CSV table of C-alpha atoms in Angstrom, one decimal:
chain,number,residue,atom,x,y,z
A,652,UNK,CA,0.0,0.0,0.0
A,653,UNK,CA,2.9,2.2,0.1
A,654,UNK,CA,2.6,5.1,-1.6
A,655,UNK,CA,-0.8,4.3,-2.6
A,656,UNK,CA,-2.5,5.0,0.4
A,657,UNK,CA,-2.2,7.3,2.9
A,658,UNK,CA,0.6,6.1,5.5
A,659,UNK,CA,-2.5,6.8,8.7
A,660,UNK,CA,-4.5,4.5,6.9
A,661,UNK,CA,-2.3,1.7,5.9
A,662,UNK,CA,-2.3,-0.1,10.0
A,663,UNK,CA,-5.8,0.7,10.3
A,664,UNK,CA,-6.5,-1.4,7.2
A,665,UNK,CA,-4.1,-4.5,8.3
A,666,UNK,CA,-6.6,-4.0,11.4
A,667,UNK,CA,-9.5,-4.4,9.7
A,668,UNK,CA,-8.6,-7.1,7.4
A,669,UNK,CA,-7.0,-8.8,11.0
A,670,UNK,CA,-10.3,-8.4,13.0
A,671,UNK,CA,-12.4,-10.0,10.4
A,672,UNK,CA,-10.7,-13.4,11.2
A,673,UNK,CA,-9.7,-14.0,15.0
A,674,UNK,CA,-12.4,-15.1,17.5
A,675,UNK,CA,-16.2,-14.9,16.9
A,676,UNK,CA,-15.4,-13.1,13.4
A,677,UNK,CA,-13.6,-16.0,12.2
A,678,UNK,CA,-16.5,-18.1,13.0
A,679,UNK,CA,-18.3,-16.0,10.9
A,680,UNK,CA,-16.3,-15.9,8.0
A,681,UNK,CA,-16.1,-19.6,7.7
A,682,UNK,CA,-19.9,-19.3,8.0
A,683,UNK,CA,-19.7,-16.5,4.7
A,684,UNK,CA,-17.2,-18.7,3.1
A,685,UNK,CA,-19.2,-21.6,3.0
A,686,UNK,CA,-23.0,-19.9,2.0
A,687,UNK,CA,-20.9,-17.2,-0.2
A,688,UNK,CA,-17.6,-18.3,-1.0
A,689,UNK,CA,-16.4,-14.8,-0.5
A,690,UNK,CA,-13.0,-16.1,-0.8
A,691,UNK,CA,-12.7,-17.9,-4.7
A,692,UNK,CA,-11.8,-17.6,-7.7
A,693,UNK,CA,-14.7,-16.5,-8.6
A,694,UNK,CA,-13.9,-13.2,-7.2
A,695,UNK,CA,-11.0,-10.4,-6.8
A,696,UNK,CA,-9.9,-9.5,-3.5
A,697,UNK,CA,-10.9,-5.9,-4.2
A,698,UNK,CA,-14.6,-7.8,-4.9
A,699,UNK,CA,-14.3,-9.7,-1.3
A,700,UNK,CA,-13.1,-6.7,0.2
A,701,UNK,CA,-15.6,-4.4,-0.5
A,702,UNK,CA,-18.0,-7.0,0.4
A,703,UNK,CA,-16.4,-7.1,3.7
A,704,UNK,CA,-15.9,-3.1,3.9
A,705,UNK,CA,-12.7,-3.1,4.7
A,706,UNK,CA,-10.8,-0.4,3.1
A,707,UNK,CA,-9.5,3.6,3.9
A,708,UNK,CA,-12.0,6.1,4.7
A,709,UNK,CA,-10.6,8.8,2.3
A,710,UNK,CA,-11.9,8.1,-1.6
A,711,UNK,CA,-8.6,8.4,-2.7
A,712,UNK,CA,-7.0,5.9,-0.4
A,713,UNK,CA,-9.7,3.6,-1.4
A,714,UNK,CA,-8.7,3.9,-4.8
A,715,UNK,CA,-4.8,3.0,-4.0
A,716,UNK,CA,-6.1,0.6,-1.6
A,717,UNK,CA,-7.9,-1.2,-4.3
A,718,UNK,CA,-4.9,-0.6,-6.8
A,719,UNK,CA,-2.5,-1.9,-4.4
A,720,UNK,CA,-4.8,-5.3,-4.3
A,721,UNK,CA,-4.8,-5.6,-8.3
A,722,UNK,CA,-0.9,-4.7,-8.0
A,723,UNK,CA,-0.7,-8.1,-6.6
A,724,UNK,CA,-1.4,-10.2,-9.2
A,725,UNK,CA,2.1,-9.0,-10.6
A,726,UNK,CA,3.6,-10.5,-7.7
A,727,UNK,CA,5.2,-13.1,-6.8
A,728,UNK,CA,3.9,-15.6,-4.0
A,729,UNK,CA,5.4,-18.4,-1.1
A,730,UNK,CA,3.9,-20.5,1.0
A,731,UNK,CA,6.0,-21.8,3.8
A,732,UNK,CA,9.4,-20.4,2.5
A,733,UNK,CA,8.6,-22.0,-0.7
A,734,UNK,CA,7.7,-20.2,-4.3
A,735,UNK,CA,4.3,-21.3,-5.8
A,736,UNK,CA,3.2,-21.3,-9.0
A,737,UNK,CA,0.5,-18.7,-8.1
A,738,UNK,CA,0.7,-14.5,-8.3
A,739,UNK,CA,0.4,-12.7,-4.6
A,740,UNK,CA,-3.2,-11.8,-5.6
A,741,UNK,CA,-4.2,-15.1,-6.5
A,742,UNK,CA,-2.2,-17.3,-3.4
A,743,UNK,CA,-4.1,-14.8,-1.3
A,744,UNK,CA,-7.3,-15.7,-2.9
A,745,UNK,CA,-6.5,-19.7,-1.8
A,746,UNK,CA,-4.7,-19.7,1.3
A,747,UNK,CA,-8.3,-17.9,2.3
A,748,UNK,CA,-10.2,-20.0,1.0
A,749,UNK,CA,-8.4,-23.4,2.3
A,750,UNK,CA,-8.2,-22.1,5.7
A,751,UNK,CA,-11.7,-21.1,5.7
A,752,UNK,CA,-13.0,-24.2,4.2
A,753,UNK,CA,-10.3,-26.5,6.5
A,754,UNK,CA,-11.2,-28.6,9.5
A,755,UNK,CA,-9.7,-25.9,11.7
A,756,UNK,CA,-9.8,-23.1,10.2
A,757,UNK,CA,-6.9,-20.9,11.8
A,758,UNK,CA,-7.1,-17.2,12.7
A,759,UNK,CA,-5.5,-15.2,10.2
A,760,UNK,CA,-2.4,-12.1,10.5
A,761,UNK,CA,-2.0,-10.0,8.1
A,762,UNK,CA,1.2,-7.5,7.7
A,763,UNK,CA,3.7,-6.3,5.8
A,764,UNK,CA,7.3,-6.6,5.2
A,765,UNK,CA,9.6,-4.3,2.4
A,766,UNK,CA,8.9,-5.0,-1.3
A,767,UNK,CA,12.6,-5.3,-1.8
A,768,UNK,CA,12.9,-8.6,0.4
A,769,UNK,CA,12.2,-11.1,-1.3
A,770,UNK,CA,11.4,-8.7,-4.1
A,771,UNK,CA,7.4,-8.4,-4.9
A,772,UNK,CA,6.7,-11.8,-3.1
A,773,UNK,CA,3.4,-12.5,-0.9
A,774,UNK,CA,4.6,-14.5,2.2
A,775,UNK,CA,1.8,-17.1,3.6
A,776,UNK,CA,3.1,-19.1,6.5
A,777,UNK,CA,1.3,-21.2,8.7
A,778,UNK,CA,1.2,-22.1,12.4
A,779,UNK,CA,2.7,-18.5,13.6
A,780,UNK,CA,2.4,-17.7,16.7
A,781,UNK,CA,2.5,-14.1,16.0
A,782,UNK,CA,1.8,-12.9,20.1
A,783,UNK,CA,3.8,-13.7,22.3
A,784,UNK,CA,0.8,-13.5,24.9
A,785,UNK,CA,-1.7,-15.4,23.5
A,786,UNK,CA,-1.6,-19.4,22.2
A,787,UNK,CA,-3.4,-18.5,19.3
A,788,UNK,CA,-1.8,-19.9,15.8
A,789,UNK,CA,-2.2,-18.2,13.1
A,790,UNK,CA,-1.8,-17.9,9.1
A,791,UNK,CA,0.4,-15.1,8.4
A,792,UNK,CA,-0.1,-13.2,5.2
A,793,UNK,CA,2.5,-10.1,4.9
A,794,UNK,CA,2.4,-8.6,1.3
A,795,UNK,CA,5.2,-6.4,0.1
A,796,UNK,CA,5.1,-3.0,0.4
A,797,UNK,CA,7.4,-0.1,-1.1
A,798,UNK,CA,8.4,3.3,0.8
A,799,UNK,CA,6.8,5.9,0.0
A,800,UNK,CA,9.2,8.2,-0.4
A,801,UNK,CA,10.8,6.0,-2.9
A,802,UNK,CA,10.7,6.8,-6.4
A,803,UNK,CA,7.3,5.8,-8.6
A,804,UNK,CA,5.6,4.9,-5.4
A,805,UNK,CA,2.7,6.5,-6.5
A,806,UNK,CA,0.8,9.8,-6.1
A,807,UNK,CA,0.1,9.6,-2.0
A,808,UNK,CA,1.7,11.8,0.2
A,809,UNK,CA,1.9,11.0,3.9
């Protein structure tokens, strides 16, 4: 989202993405997934996103928010330390949906780490345990962002 969206916005969004799957909202998303299959290949994740309102506030960071999400199919993508055959967008798209549709469906982290390492890649890993306080394990999704203030970022400012 660097660069695309405001910097205020970009941790309230990983928030709202985070609080749709931990605890009772997890529940309910399985619930969606199953009656809706919110999370397909039937649909972007600027399509399931909207559905699930979660984006910036401001029109224009909803615009880099949902350019940032089509940005991703250019990416690269690993699961477990290991490159799949799938762009960021689209390994998104299935680690959802297989966690959802699983067994035990796990709570999910999202975050971010530079674009520059590994270069454009979506990193899914599974059985985090991303606080140290809780015993929750999750499914960590961290998608590559760029500064900013680095050249062609795009046309946000902080």
């Amino acid at each position: 989202m660097g660069g695309l969206v405001a910097d205020s916005y970009v941790p309230d969004v990983l928030q709202q993405m985070n609080s749709r799957l931990i605890g009772e909202a997890l529940t309910e998303m399985v619930q969606f997934q199953k009656e809706f299959k919110v999370f397909s290949s039937q649909h972007t994740l600027e399509t399931s996103f909207k559905l699930l309102n979660i984006a910036p506030v401001g029109d224009a960071d909803r615009k880099g928010f949902f350019k940032f999400l089509g940005l991703l199919k250019k990416t690269g993508a690993s699961v477990d330390g290991k490159a799949t055959k799938l762009s960021g967008h689209d390994q998104i798209i299935a680690s959802l949906q297989g966690n959802l549709e699983s067994s035990r469906p796990l709570s999910v982290h999202f975050t971010s780490h530079p674009a520059e390492s590994p270069k454009g890649v979506v990193k899914v890993t599974s059985g985090d345990r991303v606080f140290n306080f809780s015993s929750l394990v999750f499914l960590t999704i961290s998608m590559p962002m760029i500064n900013a203030d680095r050249p062609k970022a795009g046309a946000r400012k902080k």
